[in-house]
Amino acid sequence: MSRTSELQARQAAAVPTGVGSKGIYVARAENSELWDVDGKRFIDFAAGIAVLNTGHRHPRVMAAVAEQAQLFAHTCFHVASYESYVRLAERLNAWAPGDFAKKTLFLNSGAEAVENAIKIARIHTRRSAVIAFSGGFHGRTLFTLGLTGKVMPYKRGFGPFPAEIYHAEFPHPYHGVTTEQSLEDLDRLFHGDVDPKSVAAILIEPVQGEGGFNVAPPEFLRALRRLCDEHGIVMIADEVQGGIARTGKMFSIEHAGVVPDLITVAKGLGGGLPLSGVIGRATIMDAAHPGGLGGTYGGNPISIAAAHAVLDVIESEDLFTRATRVGARMRSRLEALAQEMHSIGDVRGLGAMIAFELVKDRKTREPDPQLTAAIVAQAEQRGLILLSCGVYGNVVRLLAPLTIQDAVLDEGLGILDASIRAALGRQPERAVA
Ligand code: PLP
């Protein structure tokens, strides 16, 4: 029995089924590679679900963690505060778009950041309704599940969800949903379901992560900004997956030149340590009374030290340019494959957030989740970690660390190519449209 199968059996006996996992047990990891407990090497195109933009164990991040651990590991910011928290807030306030005063609050997870952004929008506007989008993902707590627009595996069986959450159609040109149609859907919502004057916030991922790497058209984000201004609604950009240099800018919404009121961040910020934040307009962020925001661990000093090192690495290694280059390399390889393989219906994304959608037929664009699962499984056998996504589970997303070496990136793309071919070999190539 391999160590992996032994651990899989122990997990099945000790850990709930609901905690889904791939069944890979890691022994050690370095930049964009990891080795399992049986010594098998993997190239990591998942990066801990978009967390390791600076790679596994970046030496500067590890040194910052070790240094902080020598000083203090926890005090709770509400009990005994520390300068590093304030300085990280200052740095993120400076990075966030918008020519106005900003403030930042730190928390632990992406879901917690979204929850707090909604709390802040509600207390600021004294309104309760929140609008989110089809295909959006905002976390697994009950409010964020309510906001999420993807049933399986997230929502099924966990309701009822909180009231006053409304969903509008996210623009998805590949599936025939134009910006105009999405705006019409919002208009329908405002006339049929919820008074815009009761809406506290519109929450959007500028690039949907779990939903399938759908990029919101800039004109759509600009129209949302106008609607928010017109009705006094707080615009929240959920940058938990798309932020922290992943798309070639610190925040993905910067590509559209739109300035949101609040931004949620997590994942890449802590470089592997749990840390999230809400960054926003000072006048809105200050709406909550003292003690209304925070938590025991929010802005833990070790995570904050890691985040400073992450920002240092992004700046000194120019991971913005690197994200653009990594993304371009992935895209050109995938586009070449799409020319040849008609099961690849679409290649899309922004910066180093690139995905391809698998379809049974290019004309009908019927999703092919079975082929998607087969590609992910083939890749894993060959030593490449991939993640699927999309409301229909038929999208493969590539989220390599931005620090990945070109040779490892190319090796990973080669394995991807072979895995797609192998998966298709088992099911004959579909008819050409
Ligand atoms: N928001 C977005 C856009 C995400 O992608 C995620 C996680 O994937 C979350 C929120 C929730 O983050 P967490 O899993 O840290 O709670």
Tab-separated table of C-alpha atoms and ligand atoms in Angstrom:
chain	number	residue	atom	x	y	z
A	1	MET	CA	0.000	0.000	0.000
A	2	SER	CA	1.425	3.416	-0.924
A	3	ARG	CA	1.542	6.135	1.699
A	4	THR	CA	-0.989	8.036	-0.417
A	5	SER	CA	-3.569	5.253	-0.412
A	6	GLU	CA	-3.011	4.684	3.301
A	7	LEU	CA	-3.673	8.381	3.973
A	8	GLN	CA	-6.691	8.395	1.681
A	9	ALA	CA	-8.180	5.544	3.729
A	10	ARG	CA	-7.452	7.362	6.992
A	11	GLN	CA	-8.992	10.559	5.613
A	12	ALA	CA	-12.129	8.681	4.547
A	13	ALA	CA	-12.491	7.366	8.104
A	14	ALA	CA	-11.627	10.579	9.980
A	15	VAL	CA	-12.613	13.564	7.825
A	16	PRO	CA	-16.149	14.339	6.575
A	17	THR	CA	-16.966	13.549	2.959
A	18	GLY	CA	-18.018	17.167	2.449
A	19	VAL	CA	-14.371	18.227	2.675
A	20	GLY	CA	-13.661	17.298	-0.903
A	21	SER	CA	-10.055	16.707	-1.915
A	22	LYS	CA	-8.041	15.424	-4.829
A	23	GLY	CA	-6.331	12.742	-2.759
A	24	ILE	CA	-2.809	14.114	-3.243
A	25	TYR	CA	-0.827	14.231	0.013
A	26	VAL	CA	2.012	16.717	-0.111
A	27	ALA	CA	5.378	16.205	1.565
A	28	ARG	CA	7.125	19.390	0.391
A	29	ALA	CA	6.769	22.158	-2.169
A	30	GLU	CA	8.962	24.753	-3.864
A	31	ASN	CA	7.809	27.575	-6.161
A	32	SER	CA	5.622	25.849	-8.765
A	33	GLU	CA	6.411	22.227	-7.927
A	34	LEU	CA	5.371	19.888	-5.170
A	35	TRP	CA	6.300	16.355	-4.159
A	36	ASP	CA	3.873	13.953	-2.566
A	37	VAL	CA	4.426	11.539	0.311
A	38	ASP	CA	5.399	8.808	-2.197
A	39	GLY	CA	8.008	11.033	-3.848
A	40	LYS	CA	5.952	11.791	-6.972
A	41	ARG	CA	6.618	15.243	-8.426
A	42	PHE	CA	3.780	17.524	-9.552
A	43	ILE	CA	3.802	20.818	-11.425
A	44	ASP	CA	1.276	22.999	-9.667
A	45	PHE	CA	-1.158	24.846	-11.947
A	46	ALA	CA	-3.592	25.318	-9.036
A	47	ALA	CA	-1.387	27.336	-6.663
A	48	GLY	CA	-3.582	26.385	-3.716
A	49	ILE	CA	-6.561	27.883	-5.624
A	50	ALA	CA	-4.972	31.142	-6.737
A	51	VAL	CA	-3.157	31.726	-3.444
A	52	LEU	CA	0.485	31.184	-4.358
A	53	ASN	CA	0.989	34.013	-6.836
A	54	THR	CA	4.475	34.276	-5.334
A	55	GLY	CA	4.937	30.497	-5.454
A	56	HIS	CA	5.313	27.903	-2.715
A	57	ARG	CA	7.621	29.035	0.076
A	58	HIS	CA	9.012	32.151	-1.550
A	59	PRO	CA	12.264	32.717	0.403
A	60	ARG	CA	11.325	36.323	1.278
A	61	VAL	CA	7.892	35.289	2.524
A	62	MET	CA	9.365	32.441	4.582
A	63	ALA	CA	12.031	34.743	6.054
A	64	ALA	CA	9.393	37.317	7.041
A	65	VAL	CA	7.307	34.618	8.730
A	66	ALA	CA	10.326	33.258	10.626
A	67	GLU	CA	11.366	36.740	11.718
A	68	GLN	CA	7.879	37.616	12.988
A	69	ALA	CA	7.632	34.280	14.821
A	70	GLN	CA	10.655	35.357	16.884
A	71	LEU	CA	8.781	38.465	18.071
A	72	PHE	CA	5.120	37.581	18.703
A	73	ALA	CA	2.630	35.274	16.989
A	74	HIS	CA	-0.682	36.600	18.267
A	75	THR	CA	-2.034	39.336	20.471
A	76	CYS	CA	-5.367	40.103	18.731
A	77	PHE	CA	-5.205	43.518	17.077
A	78	HIS	CA	-8.133	44.715	19.235
A	79	VAL	CA	-6.147	43.929	22.409
A	80	ALA	CA	-2.554	44.880	21.594
A	81	SER	CA	-2.082	46.449	18.181
A	82	TYR	CA	1.043	46.383	15.975
A	83	GLU	CA	2.559	48.747	13.448
A	84	SER	CA	2.780	46.123	10.682
A	85	TYR	CA	-1.048	45.946	10.437
A	86	VAL	CA	-1.305	49.714	10.053
A	87	ARG	CA	1.530	49.788	7.504
A	88	LEU	CA	-0.068	47.012	5.422
A	89	ALA	CA	-3.327	48.993	5.439
A	90	GLU	CA	-1.367	52.050	4.258
A	91	ARG	CA	0.262	50.051	1.453
A	92	LEU	CA	-3.027	48.579	0.202
A	93	ASN	CA	-4.771	51.956	0.463
A	94	ALA	CA	-2.061	53.367	-1.782
A	95	TRP	CA	-2.360	50.484	-4.285
A	96	ALA	CA	-6.160	50.588	-4.552
A	97	PRO	CA	-7.580	52.668	-7.402
A	98	GLY	CA	-9.335	55.950	-6.610
A	99	ASP	CA	-8.170	59.438	-5.829
A	100	PHE	CA	-9.719	59.610	-2.369
A	101	ALA	CA	-8.852	58.647	1.211
A	102	LYS	CA	-9.044	54.885	1.824
A	103	LYS	CA	-8.978	52.569	4.816
A	104	THR	CA	-8.373	48.818	5.152
A	105	LEU	CA	-9.570	46.191	7.603
A	106	PHE	CA	-7.980	42.721	7.870
A	107	LEU	CA	-9.725	39.378	8.322
A	108	ASN	CA	-8.920	35.712	7.748
A	109	SER	CA	-10.684	34.339	4.682
A	110	GLY	CA	-12.197	35.532	1.446
A	111	ALA	CA	-15.706	34.761	2.673
A	112	GLU	CA	-15.096	36.807	5.801
A	113	ALA	CA	-13.903	39.737	3.700
A	114	VAL	CA	-17.069	39.594	1.582
A	115	GLU	CA	-19.269	39.329	4.700
A	116	ASN	CA	-17.588	42.411	6.145
A	117	ALA	CA	-17.840	44.373	2.902
A	118	ILE	CA	-21.604	43.739	2.943
A	119	LYS	CA	-21.844	44.751	6.619
A	120	ILE	CA	-20.001	47.979	5.847
A	121	ALA	CA	-22.164	48.733	2.780
A	122	ARG	CA	-25.309	48.104	4.809
A	123	ILE	CA	-24.402	50.295	7.746
A	124	HIS	CA	-23.208	53.063	5.418
A	125	THR	CA	-26.334	53.089	3.254
A	126	ARG	CA	-28.815	52.014	5.964
A	127	ARG	CA	-30.192	49.687	3.270
A	128	SER	CA	-30.354	45.910	3.193
A	129	ALA	CA	-30.546	44.485	-0.333
A	130	VAL	CA	-27.517	43.134	-2.146
A	131	ILE	CA	-27.153	42.296	-5.828
A	132	ALA	CA	-24.756	39.601	-6.980
A	133	PHE	CA	-24.368	37.773	-10.305
A	134	SER	CA	-25.052	34.410	-11.891
A	135	GLY	CA	-21.943	32.239	-11.817
A	136	GLY	CA	-20.352	34.313	-9.045
A	137	PHE	CA	-18.579	32.698	-6.115
A	138	HIS	CA	-18.081	34.525	-2.853
A	139	GLY	CA	-17.459	31.855	-0.204
A	140	ARG	CA	-18.966	29.089	1.881
A	141	THR	CA	-20.425	30.954	4.876
A	142	LEU	CA	-24.203	31.237	4.791
A	143	PHE	CA	-24.384	34.843	3.574
A	144	THR	CA	-21.671	34.380	0.973
A	145	LEU	CA	-23.328	31.140	-0.160
A	146	GLY	CA	-26.487	33.142	-0.648
A	147	LEU	CA	-24.480	35.534	-2.823
A	148	THR	CA	-22.878	32.697	-4.770
A	149	GLY	CA	-24.439	31.871	-8.119
A	150	LYS	CA	-23.370	28.236	-8.483
A	151	VAL	CA	-25.443	25.426	-6.984
A	152	MET	CA	-23.114	22.430	-7.072
A	153	PRO	CA	-21.191	21.711	-4.978
A	154	TYR	CA	-21.665	24.872	-2.971
A	155	LYS	CA	-25.358	25.570	-2.348
A	156	ARG	CA	-27.226	22.273	-2.627
A	157	GLY	CA	-28.855	21.299	0.644
A	158	PHE	CA	-27.463	24.195	2.680
A	159	GLY	CA	-30.388	26.611	2.442
A	160	PRO	CA	-32.382	28.563	3.292
A	161	PHE	CA	-30.092	31.443	2.543
A	162	PRO	CA	-30.396	34.967	3.962
A	163	ALA	CA	-33.050	37.261	2.543
A	164	GLU	CA	-32.508	40.368	0.414
A	165	ILE	CA	-30.026	38.794	-2.006
A	166	TYR	CA	-30.824	39.185	-5.722
A	167	HIS	CA	-28.997	37.751	-8.706
A	168	ALA	CA	-28.579	39.391	-12.082
A	169	GLU	CA	-27.158	37.844	-15.227
A	170	PHE	CA	-23.345	38.116	-15.582
A	171	PRO	CA	-22.405	38.992	-19.181
A	172	HIS	CA	-21.118	35.923	-20.979
A	173	PRO	CA	-20.644	36.576	-24.695
A	174	TYR	CA	-19.584	32.972	-25.416
A	175	HIS	CA	-22.973	31.819	-24.153
A	176	GLY	CA	-24.877	34.602	-25.845
A	177	VAL	CA	-25.309	36.951	-22.876
A	178	THR	CA	-24.274	40.415	-23.999
A	179	THR	CA	-23.546	43.435	-21.820
A	180	GLU	CA	-26.837	44.944	-23.004
A	181	GLN	CA	-28.771	41.848	-21.921
A	182	SER	CA	-27.130	41.870	-18.498
A	183	LEU	CA	-28.005	45.517	-18.062
A	184	GLU	CA	-31.580	44.766	-19.136
A	185	ASP	CA	-31.656	42.015	-16.514
A	186	LEU	CA	-30.602	44.513	-13.848
A	187	ASP	CA	-33.285	46.881	-15.070
A	188	ARG	CA	-35.844	44.054	-14.809
A	189	LEU	CA	-34.634	43.403	-11.253
A	190	PHE	CA	-34.990	47.085	-10.349
A	191	HIS	CA	-38.534	47.209	-11.754
A	192	GLY	CA	-39.783	43.768	-10.777
A	193	ASP	CA	-38.010	42.642	-7.611
A	194	VAL	CA	-36.126	45.273	-5.688
A	195	ASP	CA	-36.212	49.050	-5.479
A	196	PRO	CA	-32.727	50.336	-6.343
A	197	LYS	CA	-33.127	52.757	-3.446
A	198	SER	CA	-33.191	49.711	-1.108
A	199	VAL	CA	-29.980	48.273	-2.518
A	200	ALA	CA	-26.930	48.599	-0.277
A	201	ALA	CA	-24.389	46.997	-2.614
A	202	ILE	CA	-23.696	45.510	-5.998
A	203	LEU	CA	-21.028	42.828	-5.635
A	204	ILE	CA	-19.091	41.607	-8.658
A	205	GLU	CA	-15.978	39.623	-9.478
A	206	PRO	CA	-14.423	41.573	-12.372
A	207	VAL	CA	-13.122	38.199	-13.517
A	208	GLN	CA	-15.251	35.339	-12.232
A	209	GLY	CA	-13.113	32.588	-10.709
A	210	GLU	CA	-15.157	29.509	-9.797
A	211	GLY	CA	-17.743	30.593	-12.375
A	212	GLY	CA	-15.378	29.866	-15.247
A	213	PHE	CA	-12.902	32.750	-15.671
A	214	ASN	CA	-15.518	34.954	-17.283
A	215	VAL	CA	-14.146	38.455	-17.778
A	216	ALA	CA	-16.668	41.239	-17.186
A	217	PRO	CA	-16.571	43.553	-20.225
A	218	PRO	CA	-15.174	46.987	-19.229
A	219	GLU	CA	-18.321	48.706	-20.523
A	220	PHE	CA	-20.395	46.533	-18.177
A	221	LEU	CA	-18.282	47.522	-15.162
A	222	ARG	CA	-18.537	51.161	-16.219
A	223	ALA	CA	-22.324	50.850	-16.492
A	224	LEU	CA	-22.468	49.298	-13.004
A	225	ARG	CA	-20.434	52.210	-11.677
A	226	ARG	CA	-22.931	54.655	-13.209
A	227	LEU	CA	-25.906	52.746	-11.750
A	228	CYS	CA	-24.273	52.710	-8.311
A	229	ASP	CA	-23.648	56.463	-8.515
A	230	GLU	CA	-27.190	57.126	-9.691
A	231	HIS	CA	-28.839	55.164	-6.882
A	232	GLY	CA	-26.337	55.627	-4.042
A	233	ILE	CA	-25.334	51.944	-4.121
A	234	VAL	CA	-21.916	50.776	-2.874
A	235	MET	CA	-19.946	49.048	-5.645
A	236	ILE	CA	-17.895	46.126	-4.312
A	237	ALA	CA	-15.263	44.399	-6.433
A	238	ASP	CA	-14.531	40.902	-5.174
A	239	GLU	CA	-10.824	40.558	-5.988
A	240	VAL	CA	-10.289	37.507	-3.800
A	241	GLN	CA	-9.267	35.349	-6.794
A	242	GLY	CA	-8.400	37.950	-9.433
A	243	GLY	CA	-6.442	40.356	-7.241
A	244	ILE	CA	-2.831	40.692	-6.039
A	245	ALA	CA	-1.140	40.836	-9.465
A	246	ARG	CA	-2.804	37.678	-10.860
A	247	THR	CA	-4.135	39.464	-13.946
A	248	GLY	CA	-1.123	41.744	-14.485
A	249	LYS	CA	-2.435	44.563	-12.291
A	250	MET	CA	-2.768	44.652	-8.525
A	251	PHE	CA	-6.581	44.519	-8.878
A	252	SER	CA	-8.293	43.066	-11.936
A	253	ILE	CA	-10.858	45.890	-12.090
A	254	GLU	CA	-8.027	48.300	-12.933
A	255	HIS	CA	-8.026	46.881	-16.484
A	256	ALA	CA	-11.459	48.469	-16.962
A	257	GLY	CA	-10.433	51.801	-15.427
A	258	VAL	CA	-13.365	51.552	-13.010
A	259	VAL	CA	-13.015	52.623	-9.377
A	260	PRO	CA	-15.100	50.542	-6.969
A	261	ASP	CA	-16.043	51.787	-3.485
A	262	LEU	CA	-14.869	48.644	-1.716
A	263	ILE	CA	-12.478	45.866	-2.721
A	264	THR	CA	-12.230	42.459	-1.072
A	265	VAL	CA	-8.867	40.682	-1.142
A	266	ALA	CA	-7.565	37.396	0.264
A	267	LYS	CA	-5.781	34.394	-1.309
A	268	GLY	CA	-2.618	35.857	-2.944
A	269	LEU	CA	-2.241	38.527	-0.274
A	270	GLY	CA	-0.905	36.188	2.428
A	271	GLY	CA	1.414	34.186	0.133
A	272	GLY	CA	0.051	30.969	1.677
A	273	LEU	CA	-0.877	32.293	5.102
A	274	PRO	CA	-4.526	33.043	5.872
A	275	LEU	CA	-5.245	36.734	5.448
A	276	SER	CA	-8.012	38.761	3.848
A	277	GLY	CA	-9.031	42.368	3.782
A	278	VAL	CA	-11.578	44.965	2.796
A	279	ILE	CA	-10.093	48.090	1.233
A	280	GLY	CA	-12.317	51.071	0.543
A	281	ARG	CA	-13.403	54.638	0.575
A	282	ALA	CA	-12.669	56.008	4.066
A	283	THR	CA	-16.103	57.651	4.307
A	284	ILE	CA	-17.771	54.261	3.771
A	285	MET	CA	-15.286	52.185	5.766
A	286	ASP	CA	-15.774	54.480	8.763
A	287	ALA	CA	-19.555	53.963	8.877
A	288	ALA	CA	-19.276	51.132	11.404
A	289	HIS	CA	-19.016	51.932	15.131
A	290	PRO	CA	-15.961	50.841	17.161
A	291	GLY	CA	-16.115	47.110	17.835
A	292	GLY	CA	-18.497	46.495	14.910
A	293	LEU	CA	-15.755	45.056	12.713
A	294	GLY	CA	-12.899	42.629	13.285
A	295	GLY	CA	-12.372	39.303	15.027
A	296	THR	CA	-9.934	37.339	17.142
A	297	TYR	CA	-7.445	36.453	14.398
A	298	GLY	CA	-8.087	39.088	11.716
A	299	GLY	CA	-4.755	40.526	10.598
A	300	ASN	CA	-2.716	37.963	12.489
A	301	PRO	CA	0.858	39.317	12.781
A	302	ILE	CA	2.487	36.348	11.026
A	303	SER	CA	0.082	36.602	8.075
A	304	ILE	CA	0.625	40.365	7.953
A	305	ALA	CA	4.410	39.878	7.865
A	306	ALA	CA	3.947	37.410	4.992
A	307	ALA	CA	1.745	39.915	3.122
A	308	HIS	CA	4.394	42.651	3.379
A	309	ALA	CA	6.893	40.233	1.845
A	310	VAL	CA	4.371	39.294	-0.887
A	311	LEU	CA	3.953	42.967	-1.836
A	312	ASP	CA	7.749	43.432	-1.748
A	313	VAL	CA	8.179	40.461	-4.102
A	314	ILE	CA	5.455	41.686	-6.466
A	315	GLU	CA	7.174	45.068	-6.652
A	316	SER	CA	10.795	43.934	-6.821
A	317	GLU	CA	10.247	40.986	-9.208
A	318	ASP	CA	7.673	42.938	-11.274
A	319	LEU	CA	5.112	40.158	-11.103
A	320	PHE	CA	2.696	42.346	-13.088
A	321	THR	CA	4.786	41.954	-16.229
A	322	ARG	CA	5.444	38.342	-15.350
A	323	ALA	CA	1.676	37.643	-15.021
A	324	THR	CA	1.103	39.093	-18.468
A	325	ARG	CA	3.907	36.969	-19.948
A	326	VAL	CA	2.835	33.743	-18.209
A	327	GLY	CA	-0.760	34.350	-19.354
A	328	ALA	CA	0.301	35.066	-22.946
A	329	ARG	CA	2.348	31.855	-23.080
A	330	MET	CA	-0.581	29.820	-21.753
A	331	ARG	CA	-3.048	31.482	-24.079
A	332	SER	CA	-1.019	30.983	-27.245
A	333	ARG	CA	-0.513	27.285	-26.467
A	334	LEU	CA	-4.227	26.826	-25.745
A	335	GLU	CA	-5.314	28.743	-28.815
A	336	ALA	CA	-3.104	26.511	-30.962
A	337	LEU	CA	-4.698	23.446	-29.344
A	338	ALA	CA	-8.170	24.895	-29.928
A	339	GLN	CA	-7.401	25.172	-33.659
A	340	GLU	CA	-6.806	21.457	-33.707
A	341	MET	CA	-9.233	20.157	-31.089
A	342	HIS	CA	-12.828	21.095	-31.549
A	343	SER	CA	-13.752	20.076	-28.026
A	344	ILE	CA	-12.041	23.280	-26.887
A	345	GLY	CA	-14.836	25.766	-27.477
A	346	ASP	CA	-13.330	28.864	-25.910
A	347	VAL	CA	-10.043	30.135	-24.485
A	348	ARG	CA	-10.394	33.153	-22.221
A	349	GLY	CA	-9.134	35.029	-19.197
A	350	LEU	CA	-7.033	37.981	-18.186
A	351	GLY	CA	-3.305	38.034	-17.383
A	352	ALA	CA	-2.272	34.752	-15.780
A	353	MET	CA	-5.885	33.775	-15.127
A	354	ILE	CA	-6.460	31.674	-18.238
A	355	ALA	CA	-9.027	28.957	-18.857
A	356	PHE	CA	-10.483	26.832	-21.632
A	357	GLU	CA	-14.034	25.609	-21.954
A	358	LEU	CA	-14.845	22.086	-23.131
A	359	VAL	CA	-17.914	21.485	-25.245
A	360	LYS	CA	-19.568	18.480	-26.874
A	361	ASP	CA	-20.322	20.470	-29.983
A	362	ARG	CA	-18.910	23.801	-31.066
A	363	LYS	CA	-22.232	24.893	-32.536
A	364	THR	CA	-24.512	24.119	-29.598
A	365	ARG	CA	-21.736	24.773	-27.045
A	366	GLU	CA	-23.152	22.005	-24.900
A	367	PRO	CA	-20.887	21.655	-21.833
A	368	ASP	CA	-18.681	18.579	-21.530
A	369	PRO	CA	-17.974	18.061	-17.820
A	370	GLN	CA	-16.982	14.403	-18.372
A	371	LEU	CA	-14.189	15.357	-20.771
A	372	THR	CA	-13.129	18.107	-18.355
A	373	ALA	CA	-12.869	15.620	-15.479
A	374	ALA	CA	-10.975	13.192	-17.715
A	375	ILE	CA	-8.399	15.877	-18.640
A	376	VAL	CA	-7.875	16.813	-14.990
A	377	ALA	CA	-7.436	13.115	-14.085
A	378	GLN	CA	-5.042	12.463	-16.973
A	379	ALA	CA	-2.982	15.487	-15.974
A	380	GLU	CA	-2.774	14.336	-12.393
A	381	GLN	CA	-1.489	10.903	-13.469
A	382	ARG	CA	1.177	12.672	-15.527
A	383	GLY	CA	2.193	14.977	-12.663
A	384	LEU	CA	0.270	18.192	-13.342
A	385	ILE	CA	-2.236	19.621	-10.875
A	386	LEU	CA	-5.202	21.267	-12.592
A	387	LEU	CA	-8.513	22.651	-11.361
A	388	SER	CA	-11.811	22.693	-13.152
A	389	CYS	CA	-14.425	25.418	-12.719
A	390	GLY	CA	-17.524	26.811	-14.403
A	391	VAL	CA	-21.168	26.522	-13.435
A	392	TYR	CA	-21.363	23.339	-15.557
A	393	GLY	CA	-17.951	22.049	-14.435
A	394	ASN	CA	-16.636	22.160	-18.020
A	395	VAL	CA	-13.839	24.710	-17.752
A	396	VAL	CA	-10.183	24.023	-16.920
A	397	ARG	CA	-8.413	26.956	-15.282
A	398	LEU	CA	-4.684	27.529	-15.229
A	399	LEU	CA	-3.424	29.287	-12.128
A	400	ALA	CA	0.311	28.683	-12.080
A	401	PRO	CA	2.371	30.746	-9.634
A	402	LEU	CA	3.481	33.985	-11.302
A	403	THR	CA	7.023	33.072	-10.285
A	404	ILE	CA	6.991	29.825	-12.301
A	405	GLN	CA	10.153	29.328	-14.377
A	406	ASP	CA	9.595	29.302	-18.158
A	407	ALA	CA	10.962	25.742	-18.429
A	408	VAL	CA	8.523	24.433	-15.800
A	409	LEU	CA	5.644	26.366	-17.374
A	410	ASP	CA	6.410	24.848	-20.774
A	411	GLU	CA	6.768	21.409	-19.238
A	412	GLY	CA	3.350	21.842	-17.574
A	413	LEU	CA	1.776	23.001	-20.829
A	414	GLY	CA	3.292	19.968	-22.565
A	415	ILE	CA	1.695	17.688	-19.967
A	416	LEU	CA	-1.590	19.536	-20.453
A	417	ASP	CA	-1.396	18.968	-24.206
A	418	ALA	CA	-0.721	15.233	-23.701
A	419	SER	CA	-3.527	14.993	-21.119
A	420	ILE	CA	-6.097	16.544	-23.445
A	421	ARG	CA	-5.046	14.190	-26.233
A	422	ALA	CA	-5.206	11.183	-23.895
A	423	ALA	CA	-8.644	12.201	-22.574
A	424	LEU	CA	-9.921	12.652	-26.111
A	425	GLY	CA	-8.401	9.328	-27.142
A	426	ARG	CA	-10.789	7.607	-24.824
A	427	GLN	CA	-13.734	9.402	-26.342
A	428	PRO	CA	-13.478	10.063	-30.081
A	429	GLU	CA	-13.053	13.697	-31.219
A	430	ARG	CA	-16.399	15.340	-31.829
A	431	ALA	CA	-17.591	16.324	-35.255
A	432	VAL	CA	-16.138	19.563	-36.560
A	433	ALA	CA	-18.676	22.376	-36.518
B	1	PLP	N1	-14.519	35.361	-3.422
B	1	PLP	C1	-13.957	34.806	-4.490
B	1	PLP	C2	-13.959	35.550	-5.792
B	1	PLP	C3	-13.334	33.555	-4.413
B	1	PLP	O1	-12.773	33.004	-5.480
B	1	PLP	C4	-13.328	32.888	-3.158
B	1	PLP	C5	-12.704	31.563	-3.027
B	1	PLP	O2	-12.427	30.861	-3.971
B	1	PLP	C6	-13.952	33.498	-2.066
B	1	PLP	C7	-14.527	34.740	-2.221
B	1	PLP	C8	-13.971	32.822	-0.731
B	1	PLP	O3	-12.687	32.789	-0.201
B	1	PLP	P1	-12.331	31.792	1.008
B	1	PLP	O4	-12.364	30.407	0.456
B	1	PLP	O5	-10.968	32.246	1.442
B	1	PLP	O6	-13.373	32.018	2.053
